[in-house]
């Protein structure tokens, strides 16, 4: 009888020890699993951040790499303007422009380009670019640039009326003829680029034509934007300054743009409990607050290819 009690007591003790071990081990295992899941979720978020940031940088390059006109002579009429979100032009007053972001006004030169074998006025070229009557273009030669306007369009060709066939030589300060010169004709379209409210109230990267036309949301998830011109002040073909001021710049001195941007992932699965507020100090000395890893800050350089 005592042996039976001793047996039952031993089993009870083993059960109690097992329960105690389970009570200790299960929370540890649960915590380890939670940490592993969290680590995996964070790894996915950082990977998505890298992909999203790179894609957004490619969007900036696609929009802005053609802001400098092509050709071997500068276009004196080409300018770039950088403004503050709280101080917009009349054209943007009806748009929901972010007060804390920069906006950019410039001309996209050369979304389509055609080679010119022998310059004349009027000038007839192939209809590869899909120009419409009244649209403007730029003709660039090594002697100078002239404006062109589409006067006639057919299924096979486009005819342009040139503003002039002479330009002022920079060497002799005399008028020189462009008749018979080779060159490039490039499309020209002026736009504003800015941050504003997009689909489902998400912040977005927008483009609006300067004169008329519909605005286009280029990319969802851009929350804040700062743009700085990279300047070649001594005209030696190399960047020697970066300007932090707002204003208008002669494109003959701008070789590219330094871009800072704050973005948010469209679908962020990380719990709010593991998000952390971060601060980014921008080149203008501003402090950008964001929640990592669902939001991130990056910068890129856009090199003009004209």
PDB file of C-alpha atoms in Angstrom:
ATOM      1  CA  UNK A   1       0.000   0.000   0.000  1.00  0.00           C
ATOM      2  CA  UNK A   2       2.792   2.422   0.867  1.00  0.00           C
ATOM      3  CA  UNK A   3       4.503   1.453  -2.353  1.00  0.00           C
ATOM      4  CA  UNK A   4       1.357   2.429  -4.283  1.00  0.00           C
ATOM      5  CA  UNK A   5       1.216   5.810  -2.529  1.00  0.00           C
ATOM      6  CA  UNK A   6       4.904   6.354  -3.248  1.00  0.00           C
ATOM      7  CA  UNK A   7       4.234   5.533  -6.924  1.00  0.00           C
ATOM      8  CA  UNK A   8       1.287   7.897  -7.165  1.00  0.00           C
ATOM      9  CA  UNK A   9       3.320  10.592  -5.382  1.00  0.00           C
ATOM     10  CA  UNK A  10       6.213  10.145  -7.816  1.00  0.00           C
ATOM     11  CA  UNK A  11       3.890  10.470 -10.820  1.00  0.00           C
ATOM     12  CA  UNK A  12       2.294  13.580  -9.355  1.00  0.00           C
ATOM     13  CA  UNK A  13       5.713  15.131  -8.815  1.00  0.00           C
ATOM     14  CA  UNK A  14       6.722  14.341 -12.401  1.00  0.00           C
ATOM     15  CA  UNK A  15       3.495  15.861 -13.693  1.00  0.00           C
ATOM     16  CA  UNK A  16       4.075  18.987 -11.618  1.00  0.00           C
ATOM     17  CA  UNK A  17       7.667  19.287 -12.858  1.00  0.00           C
ATOM     18  CA  UNK A  18       6.503  18.793 -16.450  1.00  0.00           C
ATOM     19  CA  UNK A  19       3.838  21.466 -16.044  1.00  0.00           C
ATOM     20  CA  UNK A  20       6.385  23.831 -14.567  1.00  0.00           C
ATOM     21  CA  UNK A  21       8.755  23.221 -17.448  1.00  0.00           C
ATOM     22  CA  UNK A  22       5.939  23.742 -19.962  1.00  0.00           C
ATOM     23  CA  UNK A  23       4.951  26.976 -18.209  1.00  0.00           C
ATOM     24  CA  UNK A  24       8.544  28.193 -18.576  1.00  0.00           C
ATOM     25  CA  UNK A  25       9.348  26.860 -22.043  1.00  0.00           C
ATOM     26  CA  UNK A  26       6.117  27.688 -23.910  1.00  0.00           C
ATOM     27  CA  UNK A  27       6.383  31.478 -23.343  1.00  0.00           C
ATOM     28  CA  UNK A  28      10.037  31.323 -24.369  1.00  0.00           C
ATOM     29  CA  UNK A  29       9.150  29.429 -27.537  1.00  0.00           C
ATOM     30  CA  UNK A  30       6.264  31.817 -28.214  1.00  0.00           C
ATOM     31  CA  UNK A  31       8.506  34.815 -27.738  1.00  0.00           C
ATOM     32  CA  UNK A  32      11.165  33.286 -29.997  1.00  0.00           C
ATOM     33  CA  UNK A  33       8.565  32.626 -32.697  1.00  0.00           C
ATOM     34  CA  UNK A  34       7.234  36.193 -32.349  1.00  0.00           C
ATOM     35  CA  UNK A  35      10.753  37.614 -32.591  1.00  0.00           C
ATOM     36  CA  UNK A  36      11.458  35.464 -35.653  1.00  0.00           C
ATOM     37  CA  UNK A  37       8.231  36.591 -37.323  1.00  0.00           C
ATOM     38  CA  UNK A  38       9.007  40.209 -36.466  1.00  0.00           C
ATOM     39  CA  UNK A  39      12.535  39.857 -37.827  1.00  0.00           C
ATOM     40  CA  UNK A  40      11.184  38.377 -41.061  1.00  0.00           C
ATOM     41  CA  UNK A  41       8.580  41.140 -41.361  1.00  0.00           C
ATOM     42  CA  UNK A  42      11.240  43.810 -40.831  1.00  0.00           C
ATOM     43  CA  UNK A  43      13.515  42.156 -43.378  1.00  0.00           C
ATOM     44  CA  UNK A  44      10.673  42.191 -45.902  1.00  0.00           C
ATOM     45  CA  UNK A  45       9.970  45.846 -45.126  1.00  0.00           C
ATOM     46  CA  UNK A  46      13.586  46.889 -45.603  1.00  0.00           C
ATOM     47  CA  UNK A  47      13.691  44.966 -48.875  1.00  0.00           C
ATOM     48  CA  UNK A  48      10.488  46.673 -49.989  1.00  0.00           C
ATOM     49  CA  UNK A  49      11.966  50.013 -48.917  1.00  0.00           C
ATOM     50  CA  UNK A  50      15.005  49.478 -51.120  1.00  0.00           C
ATOM     51  CA  UNK A  51      12.843  48.456 -54.086  1.00  0.00           C
ATOM     52  CA  UNK A  52      10.390  51.322 -53.584  1.00  0.00           C
ATOM     53  CA  UNK A  53      13.115  53.932 -53.096  1.00  0.00           C
ATOM     54  CA  UNK A  54      15.030  52.771 -56.179  1.00  0.00           C
ATOM     55  CA  UNK A  55      11.881  52.806 -58.306  1.00  0.00           C
ATOM     56  CA  UNK A  56      11.054  56.325 -57.135  1.00  0.00           C
ATOM     57  CA  UNK A  57      14.603  57.492 -57.903  1.00  0.00           C
ATOM     58  CA  UNK A  58      14.195  56.037 -61.413  1.00  0.00           C
ATOM     59  CA  UNK A  59      10.970  58.023 -61.763  1.00  0.00           C
ATOM     60  CA  UNK A  60      12.794  61.251 -60.900  1.00  0.00           C
ATOM     61  CA  UNK A  61      15.460  60.442 -63.473  1.00  0.00           C
ATOM     62  CA  UNK A  62      12.877  59.619 -66.146  1.00  0.00           C
ATOM     63  CA  UNK A  63      11.087  62.923 -65.548  1.00  0.00           C
ATOM     64  CA  UNK A  64      14.079  65.231 -65.133  1.00  0.00           C
ATOM     65  CA  UNK A  65      17.085  63.867 -67.040  1.00  0.00           C
ATOM     66  CA  UNK A  66      15.945  65.703 -70.203  1.00  0.00           C
ATOM     67  CA  UNK A  67      15.578  69.163 -68.667  1.00  0.00           C
ATOM     68  CA  UNK A  68      18.804  70.323 -70.293  1.00  0.00           C
ATOM     69  CA  UNK A  69      18.332  70.788 -74.077  1.00  0.00           C
ATOM     70  CA  UNK A  70      20.426  68.669 -76.420  1.00  0.00           C
ATOM     71  CA  UNK A  71      23.041  70.064 -78.758  1.00  0.00           C
ATOM     72  CA  UNK A  72      26.493  71.555 -78.556  1.00  0.00           C
ATOM     73  CA  UNK A  73      25.352  75.138 -77.968  1.00  0.00           C
ATOM     74  CA  UNK A  74      23.469  76.430 -74.912  1.00  0.00           C
ATOM     75  CA  UNK A  75      19.819  77.448 -75.125  1.00  0.00           C
ATOM     76  CA  UNK A  76      19.624  80.945 -73.640  1.00  0.00           C
ATOM     77  CA  UNK A  77      15.864  80.665 -73.123  1.00  0.00           C
ATOM     78  CA  UNK A  78      15.908  77.464 -71.068  1.00  0.00           C
ATOM     79  CA  UNK A  79      15.412  77.925 -67.322  1.00  0.00           C
ATOM     80  CA  UNK A  80      14.603  75.912 -64.230  1.00  0.00           C
ATOM     81  CA  UNK A  81      12.643  77.230 -61.255  1.00  0.00           C
ATOM     82  CA  UNK A  82      12.481  75.749 -57.756  1.00  0.00           C
ATOM     83  CA  UNK A  83       9.817  77.003 -55.353  1.00  0.00           C
ATOM     84  CA  UNK A  84       8.368  76.385 -51.874  1.00  0.00           C
ATOM     85  CA  UNK A  85       5.169  74.436 -51.443  1.00  0.00           C
ATOM     86  CA  UNK A  86       3.546  77.257 -49.492  1.00  0.00           C
ATOM     87  CA  UNK A  87       4.304  79.762 -52.252  1.00  0.00           C
ATOM     88  CA  UNK A  88       2.915  78.455 -55.544  1.00  0.00           C
ATOM     89  CA  UNK A  89       2.144  80.050 -58.903  1.00  0.00           C
ATOM     90  CA  UNK A  90      -1.389  80.842 -60.035  1.00  0.00           C
ATOM     91  CA  UNK A  91      -1.481  77.659 -62.130  1.00  0.00           C
ATOM     92  CA  UNK A  92      -0.886  75.530 -58.998  1.00  0.00           C
ATOM     93  CA  UNK A  93      -3.245  77.372 -56.661  1.00  0.00           C
ATOM     94  CA  UNK A  94      -6.087  75.017 -57.554  1.00  0.00           C
ATOM     95  CA  UNK A  95      -3.892  71.993 -56.919  1.00  0.00           C
ATOM     96  CA  UNK A  96      -3.353  70.387 -53.509  1.00  0.00           C
ATOM     97  CA  UNK A  97       0.384  71.115 -53.287  1.00  0.00           C
ATOM     98  CA  UNK A  98       2.157  69.964 -50.122  1.00  0.00           C
ATOM     99  CA  UNK A  99       3.217  73.006 -48.079  1.00  0.00           C
ATOM    100  CA  UNK A 100       6.430  71.371 -46.863  1.00  0.00           C
ATOM    101  CA  UNK A 101       7.753  70.176 -50.228  1.00  0.00           C
ATOM    102  CA  UNK A 102       9.519  71.886 -53.121  1.00  0.00           C
ATOM    103  CA  UNK A 103       7.977  72.224 -56.551  1.00  0.00           C
ATOM    104  CA  UNK A 104       9.910  72.376 -59.791  1.00  0.00           C
ATOM    105  CA  UNK A 105       9.100  74.178 -63.042  1.00  0.00           C
ATOM    106  CA  UNK A 106      11.101  73.333 -66.160  1.00  0.00           C
ATOM    107  CA  UNK A 107      10.862  72.188 -69.752  1.00  0.00           C
ATOM    108  CA  UNK A 108      11.120  68.545 -70.750  1.00  0.00           C
ATOM    109  CA  UNK A 109      13.300  68.754 -73.855  1.00  0.00           C
ATOM    110  CA  UNK A 110      13.594  65.825 -76.171  1.00  0.00           C
ATOM    111  CA  UNK A 111      11.019  63.259 -75.126  1.00  0.00           C
ATOM    112  CA  UNK A 112      11.175  62.748 -78.883  1.00  0.00           C
ATOM    113  CA  UNK A 113      14.128  63.820 -81.059  1.00  0.00           C
ATOM    114  CA  UNK A 114      14.611  63.928 -84.822  1.00  0.00           C
ATOM    115  CA  UNK A 115      17.855  64.358 -86.746  1.00  0.00           C
ATOM    116  CA  UNK A 116      18.192  67.255 -89.208  1.00  0.00           C
ATOM    117  CA  UNK A 117      20.438  66.695 -92.223  1.00  0.00           C
ATOM    118  CA  UNK A 118      20.034  70.140 -93.762  1.00  0.00           C
ATOM    119  CA  UNK A 119      18.269  73.011 -92.025  1.00  0.00           C
ATOM    120  CA  UNK A 120      15.714  75.058 -93.951  1.00  0.00           C
ATOM    121  CA  UNK A 121      12.606  77.120 -93.263  1.00  0.00           C
ATOM    122  CA  UNK A 122       9.993  75.699 -93.334  1.00  0.00           C
ATOM    123  CA  UNK A 123      11.465  72.408 -92.182  1.00  0.00           C
ATOM    124  CA  UNK A 124       9.809  69.097 -93.058  1.00  0.00           C
ATOM    125  CA  UNK A 125      10.665  65.938 -91.130  1.00  0.00           C
ATOM    126  CA  UNK A 126       9.144  62.496 -90.577  1.00  0.00           C
ATOM    127  CA  UNK A 127       6.060  62.150 -88.409  1.00  0.00           C
ATOM    128  CA  UNK A 128       7.653  59.880 -85.795  1.00  0.00           C
ATOM    129  CA  UNK A 129       6.969  62.081 -82.772  1.00  0.00           C
ATOM    130  CA  UNK A 130       3.223  62.475 -83.198  1.00  0.00           C
ATOM    131  CA  UNK A 131       3.277  66.287 -83.108  1.00  0.00           C
ATOM    132  CA  UNK A 132       0.037  68.261 -83.335  1.00  0.00           C
ATOM    133  CA  UNK A 133      -0.411  71.607 -85.135  1.00  0.00           C
ATOM    134  CA  UNK A 134       0.658  74.524 -82.938  1.00  0.00           C
ATOM    135  CA  UNK A 135       3.030  72.494 -80.745  1.00  0.00           C
ATOM    136  CA  UNK A 136       6.469  73.938 -80.100  1.00  0.00           C
ATOM    137  CA  UNK A 137       9.880  72.364 -80.515  1.00  0.00           C
ATOM    138  CA  UNK A 138      13.528  73.383 -80.350  1.00  0.00           C
ATOM    139  CA  UNK A 139      16.064  73.192 -83.167  1.00  0.00           C
ATOM    140  CA  UNK A 140      19.626  72.859 -81.922  1.00  0.00           C
ATOM    141  CA  UNK A 141      22.792  73.211 -84.008  1.00  0.00           C
ATOM    142  CA  UNK A 142      26.405  73.844 -83.062  1.00  0.00           C
ATOM    143  CA  UNK A 143      25.962  77.458 -84.167  1.00  0.00           C
ATOM    144  CA  UNK A 144      22.901  78.108 -82.020  1.00  0.00           C
ATOM    145  CA  UNK A 145      19.261  77.312 -81.251  1.00  0.00           C
ATOM    146  CA  UNK A 146      15.975  78.517 -82.742  1.00  0.00           C
ATOM    147  CA  UNK A 147      12.352  77.882 -81.851  1.00  0.00           C
ATOM    148  CA  UNK A 148      10.056  75.885 -84.105  1.00  0.00           C
ATOM    149  CA  UNK A 149       6.291  75.576 -84.284  1.00  0.00           C
ATOM    150  CA  UNK A 150       4.315  72.821 -86.005  1.00  0.00           C
ATOM    151  CA  UNK A 151       2.473  74.308 -88.987  1.00  0.00           C
ATOM    152  CA  UNK A 152       1.251  71.178 -90.765  1.00  0.00           C
ATOM    153  CA  UNK A 153       0.922  67.461 -90.015  1.00  0.00           C
ATOM    154  CA  UNK A 154       0.267  64.588 -92.408  1.00  0.00           C
ATOM    155  CA  UNK A 155       0.429  60.822 -92.065  1.00  0.00           C
ATOM    156  CA  UNK A 156       4.010  60.782 -93.357  1.00  0.00           C
ATOM    157  CA  UNK A 157       5.541  64.105 -92.314  1.00  0.00           C
ATOM    158  CA  UNK A 158       5.495  67.129 -90.005  1.00  0.00           C
ATOM    159  CA  UNK A 159       6.284  70.656 -91.167  1.00  0.00           C
ATOM    160  CA  UNK A 160       7.779  73.235 -88.793  1.00  0.00           C
ATOM    161  CA  UNK A 161       7.969  76.994 -89.135  1.00  0.00           C
ATOM    162  CA  UNK A 162      11.200  78.288 -87.616  1.00  0.00           C
ATOM    163  CA  UNK A 163      11.443  81.537 -85.676  1.00  0.00           C
ATOM    164  CA  UNK A 164      14.611  82.433 -87.596  1.00  0.00           C
ATOM    165  CA  UNK A 165      17.376  81.039 -89.762  1.00  0.00           C
ATOM    166  CA  UNK A 166      20.083  83.218 -88.227  1.00  0.00           C
ATOM    167  CA  UNK A 167      21.639  83.356 -84.762  1.00  0.00           C
ATOM    168  CA  UNK A 168      24.179  85.618 -83.106  1.00  0.00           C
ATOM    169  CA  UNK A 169      27.659  84.159 -83.027  1.00  0.00           C
ATOM    170  CA  UNK A 170      29.202  84.106 -79.560  1.00  0.00           C
ATOM    171  CA  UNK A 171      32.682  84.563 -81.048  1.00  0.00           C
ATOM    172  CA  UNK A 172      32.153  87.548 -83.341  1.00  0.00           C
ATOM    173  CA  UNK A 173      28.807  88.842 -82.061  1.00  0.00           C
ATOM    174  CA  UNK A 174      27.555  88.813 -85.655  1.00  0.00           C
ATOM    175  CA  UNK A 175      24.548  87.126 -87.229  1.00  0.00           C
ATOM    176  CA  UNK A 176      25.349  83.760 -88.817  1.00  0.00           C
ATOM    177  CA  UNK A 177      23.123  81.679 -91.083  1.00  0.00           C
ATOM    178  CA  UNK A 178      21.866  78.238 -90.124  1.00  0.00           C
ATOM    179  CA  UNK A 179      20.856  77.282 -93.675  1.00  0.00           C
ATOM    180  CA  UNK A 180      22.129  73.818 -94.516  1.00  0.00           C
ATOM    181  CA  UNK A 181      23.333  73.080 -90.975  1.00  0.00           C
ATOM    182  CA  UNK A 182      22.870  69.671 -89.402  1.00  0.00           C
ATOM    183  CA  UNK A 183      21.257  69.462 -85.978  1.00  0.00           C
ATOM    184  CA  UNK A 184      18.535  68.015 -83.788  1.00  0.00           C
ATOM    185  CA  UNK A 185      14.876  68.888 -83.424  1.00  0.00           C
ATOM    186  CA  UNK A 186      13.483  68.025 -80.011  1.00  0.00           C
ATOM    187  CA  UNK A 187      10.023  68.203 -78.530  1.00  0.00           C
ATOM    188  CA  UNK A 188       9.501  70.707 -75.725  1.00  0.00           C
ATOM    189  CA  UNK A 189       6.848  70.588 -73.007  1.00  0.00           C
ATOM    190  CA  UNK A 190       6.859  72.725 -69.854  1.00  0.00           C
ATOM    191  CA  UNK A 191       5.624  71.230 -66.586  1.00  0.00           C
ATOM    192  CA  UNK A 192       5.354  71.698 -62.841  1.00  0.00           C
ATOM    193  CA  UNK A 193       6.403  68.745 -60.675  1.00  0.00           C
ATOM    194  CA  UNK A 194       5.280  68.627 -57.031  1.00  0.00           C
ATOM    195  CA  UNK A 195       3.931  66.563 -54.127  1.00  0.00           C
ATOM    196  CA  UNK A 196       0.164  66.510 -53.677  1.00  0.00           C
ATOM    197  CA  UNK A 197      -2.768  64.362 -52.639  1.00  0.00           C
ATOM    198  CA  UNK A 198      -3.340  61.340 -54.856  1.00  0.00           C
ATOM    199  CA  UNK A 199      -5.640  58.340 -55.074  1.00  0.00           C
ATOM    200  CA  UNK A 200      -7.368  57.370 -51.812  1.00  0.00           C
ATOM    201  CA  UNK A 201      -5.806  60.459 -50.165  1.00  0.00           C
ATOM    202  CA  UNK A 202      -2.316  58.973 -50.502  1.00  0.00           C
ATOM    203  CA  UNK A 203       0.498  61.472 -51.083  1.00  0.00           C
ATOM    204  CA  UNK A 204       1.756  61.374 -54.663  1.00  0.00           C
ATOM    205  CA  UNK A 205       4.286  62.752 -57.125  1.00  0.00           C
ATOM    206  CA  UNK A 206       2.444  64.938 -59.659  1.00  0.00           C
ATOM    207  CA  UNK A 207       3.110  66.620 -62.992  1.00  0.00           C
ATOM    208  CA  UNK A 208       0.988  69.500 -64.321  1.00  0.00           C
ATOM    209  CA  UNK A 209       1.475  71.222 -67.715  1.00  0.00           C
ATOM    210  CA  UNK A 210       2.490  74.875 -67.273  1.00  0.00           C
ATOM    211  CA  UNK A 211       0.018  76.287 -69.782  1.00  0.00           C
ATOM    212  CA  UNK A 212      -2.855  73.842 -70.270  1.00  0.00           C
ATOM    213  CA  UNK A 213      -3.675  70.164 -70.040  1.00  0.00           C
ATOM    214  CA  UNK A 214      -4.481  67.525 -67.464  1.00  0.00           C
ATOM    215  CA  UNK A 215      -2.393  66.804 -64.381  1.00  0.00           C
ATOM    216  CA  UNK A 216      -0.912  63.344 -64.008  1.00  0.00           C
ATOM    217  CA  UNK A 217      -0.163  61.428 -60.805  1.00  0.00           C
ATOM    218  CA  UNK A 218       3.201  59.817 -61.534  1.00  0.00           C
ATOM    219  CA  UNK A 219       3.826  57.841 -58.336  1.00  0.00           C
ATOM    220  CA  UNK A 220       1.913  57.117 -55.138  1.00  0.00           C
ATOM    221  CA  UNK A 221       3.732  57.244 -51.813  1.00  0.00           C
ATOM    222  CA  UNK A 222       5.903  60.365 -52.131  1.00  0.00           C
ATOM    223  CA  UNK A 223       5.332  62.424 -48.961  1.00  0.00           C
ATOM    224  CA  UNK A 224       8.010  65.104 -49.109  1.00  0.00           C
ATOM    225  CA  UNK A 225      10.450  66.450 -51.688  1.00  0.00           C
ATOM    226  CA  UNK A 226      13.437  68.806 -51.725  1.00  0.00           C
ATOM    227  CA  UNK A 227      15.347  69.699 -54.906  1.00  0.00           C
ATOM    228  CA  UNK A 228      18.739  71.394 -55.251  1.00  0.00           C
ATOM    229  CA  UNK A 229      20.490  72.386 -58.514  1.00  0.00           C
ATOM    230  CA  UNK A 230      24.026  71.170 -59.169  1.00  0.00           C
ATOM    231  CA  UNK A 231      25.775  74.167 -60.750  1.00  0.00           C
ATOM    232  CA  UNK A 232      28.663  74.640 -63.146  1.00  0.00           C
ATOM    233  CA  UNK A 233      29.362  78.308 -62.445  1.00  0.00           C
ATOM    234  CA  UNK A 234      32.689  78.514 -64.277  1.00  0.00           C
ATOM    235  CA  UNK A 235      31.376  76.606 -67.330  1.00  0.00           C
ATOM    236  CA  UNK A 236      34.115  73.953 -67.300  1.00  0.00           C
ATOM    237  CA  UNK A 237      31.645  71.073 -67.572  1.00  0.00           C
ATOM    238  CA  UNK A 238      32.003  70.025 -63.916  1.00  0.00           C
ATOM    239  CA  UNK A 239      29.793  70.609 -60.885  1.00  0.00           C
ATOM    240  CA  UNK A 240      31.378  73.146 -58.547  1.00  0.00           C
ATOM    241  CA  UNK A 241      28.413  74.167 -56.354  1.00  0.00           C
ATOM    242  CA  UNK A 242      25.070  73.053 -54.989  1.00  0.00           C
ATOM    243  CA  UNK A 243      22.548  75.798 -54.322  1.00  0.00           C
ATOM    244  CA  UNK A 244      20.113  75.621 -51.401  1.00  0.00           C
ATOM    245  CA  UNK A 245      18.127  78.736 -52.367  1.00  0.00           C
ATOM    246  CA  UNK A 246      14.786  78.947 -54.117  1.00  0.00           C
ATOM    247  CA  UNK A 247      14.647  80.781 -57.429  1.00  0.00           C
ATOM    248  CA  UNK A 248      15.192  80.606 -61.195  1.00  0.00           C
ATOM    249  CA  UNK A 249      18.343  79.126 -62.739  1.00  0.00           C
ATOM    250  CA  UNK A 250      19.833  79.343 -66.220  1.00  0.00           C
ATOM    251  CA  UNK A 251      19.925  75.783 -67.562  1.00  0.00           C
ATOM    252  CA  UNK A 252      23.274  76.398 -69.241  1.00  0.00           C
ATOM    253  CA  UNK A 253      24.763  76.341 -65.708  1.00  0.00           C
ATOM    254  CA  UNK A 254      22.749  73.455 -64.248  1.00  0.00           C
ATOM    255  CA  UNK A 255      24.205  69.982 -64.809  1.00  0.00           C
ATOM    256  CA  UNK A 256      21.840  67.999 -62.609  1.00  0.00           C
ATOM    257  CA  UNK A 257      19.743  67.870 -59.448  1.00  0.00           C
ATOM    258  CA  UNK A 258      20.309  66.645 -55.905  1.00  0.00           C
ATOM    259  CA  UNK A 259      16.983  65.217 -54.691  1.00  0.00           C
ATOM    260  CA  UNK A 260      15.947  64.408 -51.119  1.00  0.00           C
ATOM    261  CA  UNK A 261      12.660  62.610 -50.599  1.00  0.00           C
ATOM    262  CA  UNK A 262      10.483  61.055 -47.904  1.00  0.00           C
ATOM    263  CA  UNK A 263       8.244  58.181 -48.943  1.00  0.00           C
ATOM    264  CA  UNK A 264       5.774  55.730 -47.432  1.00  0.00           C
ATOM    265  CA  UNK A 265       5.165  52.135 -48.451  1.00  0.00           C
ATOM    266  CA  UNK A 266       1.678  51.613 -49.838  1.00  0.00           C
ATOM    267  CA  UNK A 267       1.078  48.361 -47.923  1.00  0.00           C
ATOM    268  CA  UNK A 268       2.985  48.158 -44.657  1.00  0.00           C
ATOM    269  CA  UNK A 269       2.333  45.022 -42.594  1.00  0.00           C
ATOM    270  CA  UNK A 270       4.617  45.854 -39.669  1.00  0.00           C
ATOM    271  CA  UNK A 271       2.733  46.374 -36.410  1.00  0.00           C
ATOM    272  CA  UNK A 272       2.646  49.886 -35.011  1.00  0.00           C
ATOM    273  CA  UNK A 273       4.240  48.613 -31.814  1.00  0.00           C
ATOM    274  CA  UNK A 274       7.583  48.061 -33.555  1.00  0.00           C
ATOM    275  CA  UNK A 275       7.582  51.237 -35.654  1.00  0.00           C
ATOM    276  CA  UNK A 276      10.008  53.906 -34.524  1.00  0.00           C
ATOM    277  CA  UNK A 277       9.963  57.622 -35.182  1.00  0.00           C
ATOM    278  CA  UNK A 278      13.094  58.876 -36.877  1.00  0.00           C
ATOM    279  CA  UNK A 279      14.393  62.344 -37.752  1.00  0.00           C
ATOM    280  CA  UNK A 280      16.156  63.325 -40.956  1.00  0.00           C
ATOM    281  CA  UNK A 281      18.069  66.595 -41.215  1.00  0.00           C
ATOM    282  CA  UNK A 282      17.683  67.916 -44.743  1.00  0.00           C
ATOM    283  CA  UNK A 283      20.232  69.945 -46.643  1.00  0.00           C
ATOM    284  CA  UNK A 284      18.217  73.094 -45.907  1.00  0.00           C
ATOM    285  CA  UNK A 285      18.441  72.391 -42.180  1.00  0.00           C
ATOM    286  CA  UNK A 286      14.847  71.189 -41.860  1.00  0.00           C
ATOM    287  CA  UNK A 287      13.867  68.223 -39.692  1.00  0.00           C
ATOM    288  CA  UNK A 288      11.741  65.570 -41.372  1.00  0.00           C
ATOM    289  CA  UNK A 289       9.900  63.250 -38.984  1.00  0.00           C
ATOM    290  CA  UNK A 290       8.984  59.785 -40.244  1.00  0.00           C
ATOM    291  CA  UNK A 291       8.022  56.349 -38.906  1.00  0.00           C
ATOM    292  CA  UNK A 292      10.434  53.545 -39.834  1.00  0.00           C
ATOM    293  CA  UNK A 293      10.189  51.054 -41.424  1.00  0.00           C
ATOM    294  CA  UNK A 294       6.854  51.917 -43.040  1.00  0.00           C
ATOM    295  CA  UNK A 295       8.362  55.244 -44.108  1.00  0.00           C
ATOM    296  CA  UNK A 296      11.851  56.058 -45.261  1.00  0.00           C
ATOM    297  CA  UNK A 297      14.111  58.864 -46.456  1.00  0.00           C
ATOM    298  CA  UNK A 298      16.499  58.682 -49.397  1.00  0.00           C
ATOM    299  CA  UNK A 299      18.381  60.897 -51.797  1.00  0.00           C
ATOM    300  CA  UNK A 300      19.520  60.616 -55.387  1.00  0.00           C
ATOM    301  CA  UNK A 301      21.280  62.569 -58.116  1.00  0.00           C
ATOM    302  CA  UNK A 302      19.611  63.218 -61.456  1.00  0.00           C
ATOM    303  CA  UNK A 303      22.157  63.838 -64.216  1.00  0.00           C
ATOM    304  CA  UNK A 304      20.970  65.845 -67.215  1.00  0.00           C
ATOM    305  CA  UNK A 305      21.573  63.987 -70.457  1.00  0.00           C
ATOM    306  CA  UNK A 306      21.052  66.834 -72.932  1.00  0.00           C
TER     307      UNK A 306
END
